[in-house]
PDB file of C-alpha atoms in Angstrom:
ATOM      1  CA  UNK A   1      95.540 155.906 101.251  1.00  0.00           C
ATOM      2  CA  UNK A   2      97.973 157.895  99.718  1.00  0.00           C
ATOM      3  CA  UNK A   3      99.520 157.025  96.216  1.00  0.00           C
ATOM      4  CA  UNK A   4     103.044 156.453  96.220  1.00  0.00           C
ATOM      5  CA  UNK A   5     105.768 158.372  94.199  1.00  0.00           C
ATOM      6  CA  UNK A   6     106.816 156.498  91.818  1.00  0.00           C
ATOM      7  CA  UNK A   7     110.248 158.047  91.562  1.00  0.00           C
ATOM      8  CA  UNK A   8     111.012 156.399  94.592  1.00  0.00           C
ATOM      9  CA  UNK A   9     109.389 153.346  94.406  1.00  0.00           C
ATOM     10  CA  UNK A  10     107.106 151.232  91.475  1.00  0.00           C
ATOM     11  CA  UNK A  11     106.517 147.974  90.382  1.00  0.00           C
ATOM     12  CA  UNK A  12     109.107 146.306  87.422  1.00  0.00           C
ATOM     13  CA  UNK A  13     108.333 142.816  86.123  1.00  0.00           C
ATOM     14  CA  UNK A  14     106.704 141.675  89.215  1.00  0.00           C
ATOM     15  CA  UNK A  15     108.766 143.368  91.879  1.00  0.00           C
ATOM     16  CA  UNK A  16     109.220 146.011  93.692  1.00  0.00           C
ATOM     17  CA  UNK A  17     112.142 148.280  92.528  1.00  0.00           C
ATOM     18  CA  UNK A  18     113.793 151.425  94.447  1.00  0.00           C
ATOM     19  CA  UNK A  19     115.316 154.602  93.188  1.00  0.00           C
ATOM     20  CA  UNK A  20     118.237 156.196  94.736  1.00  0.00           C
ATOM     21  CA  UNK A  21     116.072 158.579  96.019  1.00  0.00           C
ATOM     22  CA  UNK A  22     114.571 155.976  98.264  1.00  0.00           C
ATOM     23  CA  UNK A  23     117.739 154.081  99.349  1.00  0.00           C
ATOM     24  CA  UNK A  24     118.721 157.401 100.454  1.00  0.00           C
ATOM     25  CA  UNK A  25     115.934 157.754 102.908  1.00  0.00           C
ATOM     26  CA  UNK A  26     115.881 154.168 103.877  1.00  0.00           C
ATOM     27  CA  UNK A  27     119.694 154.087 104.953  1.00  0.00           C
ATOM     28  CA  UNK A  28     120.287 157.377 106.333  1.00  0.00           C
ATOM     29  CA  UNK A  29     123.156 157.472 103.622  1.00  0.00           C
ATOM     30  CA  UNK A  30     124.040 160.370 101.754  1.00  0.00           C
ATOM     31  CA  UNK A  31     123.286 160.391  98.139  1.00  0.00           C
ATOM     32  CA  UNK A  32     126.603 160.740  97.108  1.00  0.00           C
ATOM     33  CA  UNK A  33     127.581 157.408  99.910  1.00  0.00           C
ATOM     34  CA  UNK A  34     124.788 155.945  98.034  1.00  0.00           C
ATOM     35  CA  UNK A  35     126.700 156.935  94.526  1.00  0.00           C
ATOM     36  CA  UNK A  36     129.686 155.549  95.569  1.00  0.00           C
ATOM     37  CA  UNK A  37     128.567 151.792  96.810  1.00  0.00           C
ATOM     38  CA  UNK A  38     126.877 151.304  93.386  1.00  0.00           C
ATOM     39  CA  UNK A  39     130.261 152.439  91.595  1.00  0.00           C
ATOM     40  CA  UNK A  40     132.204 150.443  93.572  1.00  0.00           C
ATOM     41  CA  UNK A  41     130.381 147.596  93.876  1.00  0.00           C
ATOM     42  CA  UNK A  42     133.030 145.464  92.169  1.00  0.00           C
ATOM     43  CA  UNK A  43     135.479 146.322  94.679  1.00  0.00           C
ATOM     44  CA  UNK A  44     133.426 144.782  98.267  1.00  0.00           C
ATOM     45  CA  UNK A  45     133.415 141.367  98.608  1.00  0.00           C
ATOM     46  CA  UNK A  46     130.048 139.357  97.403  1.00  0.00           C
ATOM     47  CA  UNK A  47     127.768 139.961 100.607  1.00  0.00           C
ATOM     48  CA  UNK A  48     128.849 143.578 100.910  1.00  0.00           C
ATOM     49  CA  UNK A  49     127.842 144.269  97.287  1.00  0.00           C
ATOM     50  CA  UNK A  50     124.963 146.800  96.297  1.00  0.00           C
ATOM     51  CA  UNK A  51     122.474 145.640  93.701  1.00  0.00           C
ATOM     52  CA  UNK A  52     122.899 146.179  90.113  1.00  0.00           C
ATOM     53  CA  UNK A  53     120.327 148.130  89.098  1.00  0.00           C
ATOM     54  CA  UNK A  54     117.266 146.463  87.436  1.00  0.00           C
ATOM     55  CA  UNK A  55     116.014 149.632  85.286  1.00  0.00           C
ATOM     56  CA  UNK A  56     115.922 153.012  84.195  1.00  0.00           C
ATOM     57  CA  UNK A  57     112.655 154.953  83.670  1.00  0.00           C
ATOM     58  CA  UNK A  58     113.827 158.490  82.028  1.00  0.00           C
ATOM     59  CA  UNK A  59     116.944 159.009  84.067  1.00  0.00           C
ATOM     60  CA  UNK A  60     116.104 157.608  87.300  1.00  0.00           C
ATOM     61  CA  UNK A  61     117.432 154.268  88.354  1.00  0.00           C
ATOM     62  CA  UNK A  62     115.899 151.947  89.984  1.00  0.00           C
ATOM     63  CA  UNK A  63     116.977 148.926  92.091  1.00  0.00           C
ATOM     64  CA  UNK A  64     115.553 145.170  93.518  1.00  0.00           C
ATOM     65  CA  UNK A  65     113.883 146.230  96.683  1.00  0.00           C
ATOM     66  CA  UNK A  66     114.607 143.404  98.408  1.00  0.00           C
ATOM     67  CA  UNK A  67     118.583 142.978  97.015  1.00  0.00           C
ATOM     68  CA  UNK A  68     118.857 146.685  98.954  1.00  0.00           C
ATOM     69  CA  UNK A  69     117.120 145.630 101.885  1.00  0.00           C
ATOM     70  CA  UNK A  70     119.368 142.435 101.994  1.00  0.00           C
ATOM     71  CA  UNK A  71     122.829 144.488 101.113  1.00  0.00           C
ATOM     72  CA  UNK A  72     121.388 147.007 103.879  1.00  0.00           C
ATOM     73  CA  UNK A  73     121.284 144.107 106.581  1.00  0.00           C
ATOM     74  CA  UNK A  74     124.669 143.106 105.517  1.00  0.00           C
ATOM     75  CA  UNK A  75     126.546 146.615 105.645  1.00  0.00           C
ATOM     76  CA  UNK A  76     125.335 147.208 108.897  1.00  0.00           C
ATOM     77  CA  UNK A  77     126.157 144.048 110.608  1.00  0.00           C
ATOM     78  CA  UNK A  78     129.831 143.974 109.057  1.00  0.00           C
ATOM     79  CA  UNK A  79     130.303 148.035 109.156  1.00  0.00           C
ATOM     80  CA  UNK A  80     127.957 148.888 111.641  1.00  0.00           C
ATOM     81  CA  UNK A  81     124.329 148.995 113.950  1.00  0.00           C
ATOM     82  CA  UNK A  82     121.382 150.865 113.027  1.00  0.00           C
ATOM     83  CA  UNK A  83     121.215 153.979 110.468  1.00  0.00           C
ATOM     84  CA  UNK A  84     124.609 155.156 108.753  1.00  0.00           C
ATOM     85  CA  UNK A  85     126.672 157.504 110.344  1.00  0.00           C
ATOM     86  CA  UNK A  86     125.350 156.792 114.356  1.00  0.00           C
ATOM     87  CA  UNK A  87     128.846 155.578 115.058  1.00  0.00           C
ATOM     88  CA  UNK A  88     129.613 159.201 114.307  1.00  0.00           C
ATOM     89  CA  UNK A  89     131.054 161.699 117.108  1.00  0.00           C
ATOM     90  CA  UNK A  90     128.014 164.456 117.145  1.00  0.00           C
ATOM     91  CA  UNK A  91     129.272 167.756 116.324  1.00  0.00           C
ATOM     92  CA  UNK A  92     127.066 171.219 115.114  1.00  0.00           C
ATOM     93  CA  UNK A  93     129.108 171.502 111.807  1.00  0.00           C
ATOM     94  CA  UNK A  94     130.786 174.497 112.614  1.00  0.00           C
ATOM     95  CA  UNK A  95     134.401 172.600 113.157  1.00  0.00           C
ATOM     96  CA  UNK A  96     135.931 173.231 116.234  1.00  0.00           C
ATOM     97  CA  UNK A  97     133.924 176.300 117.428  1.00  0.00           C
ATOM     98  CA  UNK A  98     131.684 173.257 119.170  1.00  0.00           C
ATOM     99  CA  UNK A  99     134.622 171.937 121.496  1.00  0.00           C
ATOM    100  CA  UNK A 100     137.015 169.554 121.537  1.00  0.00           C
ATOM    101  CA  UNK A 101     140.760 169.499 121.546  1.00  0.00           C
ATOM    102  CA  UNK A 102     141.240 171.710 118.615  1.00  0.00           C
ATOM    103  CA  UNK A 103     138.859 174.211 120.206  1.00  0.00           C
ATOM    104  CA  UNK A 104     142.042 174.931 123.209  1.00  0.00           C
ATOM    105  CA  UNK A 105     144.338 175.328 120.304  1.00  0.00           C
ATOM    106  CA  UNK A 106     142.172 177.945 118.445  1.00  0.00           C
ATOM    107  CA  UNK A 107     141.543 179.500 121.783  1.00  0.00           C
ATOM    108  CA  UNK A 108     145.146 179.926 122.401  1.00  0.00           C
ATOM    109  CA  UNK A 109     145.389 180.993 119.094  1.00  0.00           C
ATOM    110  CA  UNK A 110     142.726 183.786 119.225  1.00  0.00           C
ATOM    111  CA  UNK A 111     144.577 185.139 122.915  1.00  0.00           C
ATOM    112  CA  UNK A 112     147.821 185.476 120.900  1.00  0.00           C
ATOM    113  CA  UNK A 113     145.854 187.654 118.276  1.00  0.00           C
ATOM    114  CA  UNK A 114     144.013 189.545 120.473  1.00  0.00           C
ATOM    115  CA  UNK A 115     147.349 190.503 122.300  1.00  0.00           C
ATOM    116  CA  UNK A 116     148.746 191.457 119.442  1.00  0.00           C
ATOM    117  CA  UNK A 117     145.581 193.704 118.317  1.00  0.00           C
ATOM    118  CA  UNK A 118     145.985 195.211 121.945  1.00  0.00           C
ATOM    119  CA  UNK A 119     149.564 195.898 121.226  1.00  0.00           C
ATOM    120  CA  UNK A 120     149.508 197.349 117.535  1.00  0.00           C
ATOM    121  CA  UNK A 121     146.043 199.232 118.819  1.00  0.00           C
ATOM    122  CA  UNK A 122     144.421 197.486 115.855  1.00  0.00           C
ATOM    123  CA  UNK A 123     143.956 195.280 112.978  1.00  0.00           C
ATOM    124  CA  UNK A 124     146.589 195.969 111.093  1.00  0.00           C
ATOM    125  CA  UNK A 125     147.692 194.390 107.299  1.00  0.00           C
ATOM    126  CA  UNK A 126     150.230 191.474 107.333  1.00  0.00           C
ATOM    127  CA  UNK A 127     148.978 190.645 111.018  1.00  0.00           C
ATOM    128  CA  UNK A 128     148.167 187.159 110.520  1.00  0.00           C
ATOM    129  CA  UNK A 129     151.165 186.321 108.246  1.00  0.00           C
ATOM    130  CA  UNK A 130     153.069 187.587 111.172  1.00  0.00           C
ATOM    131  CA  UNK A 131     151.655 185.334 113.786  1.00  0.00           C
ATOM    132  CA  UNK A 132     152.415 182.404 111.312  1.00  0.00           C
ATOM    133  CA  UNK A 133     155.974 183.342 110.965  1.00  0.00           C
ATOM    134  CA  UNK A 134     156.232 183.922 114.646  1.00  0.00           C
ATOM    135  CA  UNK A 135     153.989 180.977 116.199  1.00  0.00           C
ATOM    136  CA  UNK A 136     153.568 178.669 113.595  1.00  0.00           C
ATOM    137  CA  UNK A 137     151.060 177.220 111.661  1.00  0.00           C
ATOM    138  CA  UNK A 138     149.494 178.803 108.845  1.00  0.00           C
ATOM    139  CA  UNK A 139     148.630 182.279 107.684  1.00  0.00           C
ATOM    140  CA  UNK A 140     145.239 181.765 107.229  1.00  0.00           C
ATOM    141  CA  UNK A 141     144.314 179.566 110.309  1.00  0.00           C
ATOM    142  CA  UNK A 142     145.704 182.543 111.913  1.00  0.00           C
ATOM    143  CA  UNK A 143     143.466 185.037 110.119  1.00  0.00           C
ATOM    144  CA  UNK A 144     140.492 183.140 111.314  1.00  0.00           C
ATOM    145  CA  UNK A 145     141.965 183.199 114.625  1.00  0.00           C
ATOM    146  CA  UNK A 146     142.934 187.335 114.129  1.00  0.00           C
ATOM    147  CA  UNK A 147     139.150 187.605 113.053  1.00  0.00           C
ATOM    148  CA  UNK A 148     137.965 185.901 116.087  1.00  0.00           C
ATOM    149  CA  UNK A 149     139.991 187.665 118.059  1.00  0.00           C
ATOM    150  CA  UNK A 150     138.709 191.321 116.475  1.00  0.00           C
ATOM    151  CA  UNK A 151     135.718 191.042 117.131  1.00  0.00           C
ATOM    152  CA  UNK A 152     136.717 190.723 121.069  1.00  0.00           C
ATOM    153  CA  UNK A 153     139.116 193.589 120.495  1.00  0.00           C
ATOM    154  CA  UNK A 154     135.950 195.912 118.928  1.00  0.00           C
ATOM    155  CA  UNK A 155     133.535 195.223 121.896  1.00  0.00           C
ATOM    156  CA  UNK A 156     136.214 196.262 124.481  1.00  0.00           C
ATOM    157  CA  UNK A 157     136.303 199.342 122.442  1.00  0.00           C
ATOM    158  CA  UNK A 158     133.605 200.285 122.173  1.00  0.00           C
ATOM    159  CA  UNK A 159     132.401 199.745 126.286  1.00  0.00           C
ATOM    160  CA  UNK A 160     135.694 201.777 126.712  1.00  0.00           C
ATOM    161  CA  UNK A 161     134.181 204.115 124.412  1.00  0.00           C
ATOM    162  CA  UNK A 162     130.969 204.265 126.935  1.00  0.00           C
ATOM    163  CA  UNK A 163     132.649 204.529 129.660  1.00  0.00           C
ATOM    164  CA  UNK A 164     134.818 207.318 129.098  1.00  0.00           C
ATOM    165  CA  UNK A 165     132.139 209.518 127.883  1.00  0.00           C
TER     166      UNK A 165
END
């Protein structure tokens, strides 16, 4: 049987106590959601509340087991089912390069840039800010979308390149 680390989890006065560490992996939370609940604890009602914490051993914290497991229960059946976060839209964390409406905007956005790259024959400096003036928006959504939009511009190049040899 393997020993258990005890900066996640050791016994205090009888019980079991739990470090941050371990409410982390037990919720699905991120350590900085986990931060948060404990600091504003005073703010949720009662049965929403997380633990105080019991003790400190150097400077990790530890918490009642069983309070966690019991604010746990609670959070999800008021806030939600299952682990944190499943209520979530999936996406791949790369904004709207993964679909979605703002993926037809950007789209739109990199065909106006790659017009004008075909029209000026290049990148060219102030090209973005242009667009912005001209289309709205901002200047540097519209570099992203001039970047985008270059690289498209660099590969037609080039095959023209092969061809015409």
């Amino acid at each position: 049987m393997a020993v258990e680390d005890e900066r996640l989890r050791r016994v205090w006065e009888g019980r079991w106590v739990v470090s941050r560490a371990w409410i982390v992996g037990y919720t699905g939370a991120a350590e900085s959601t986990v931060t948060r609940w404990y600091t504003e604890r005073g703010r949720r009602p009662e049965h929403l509340r997380h633990p105080e914490a019991v003790c400190t051993v150097g400077r990790t914290v530890y918490f009642d087991q069983q309070a966690v497991e019991a604010f746990w229960t609670a959070w999800q059946q008021d806030v939600g089912t299952q682990r944190l976060g499943s209520g979530r839209r999936p996406g791949d964390g790369q904004g709207t390069r993964g679909g979605g409406p703002g993926r037809e905007q950007r789209e739109r956005a990199v065909a106006v840039a790659l017009a004008a790259l075909r029209r000026h024959g290049g990148p060219r400096r102030g090209l973005a800010a242009e667009l912005a003036r001209e289309h709205g928006g901002v200047a540097r959504s519209w570099q992203r979308a001039v970047t985008e939009a270059l690289a498209t511009f660099e590969s037609e190049q080039s095959q023209a390149g092969d061809g015409s040899s």
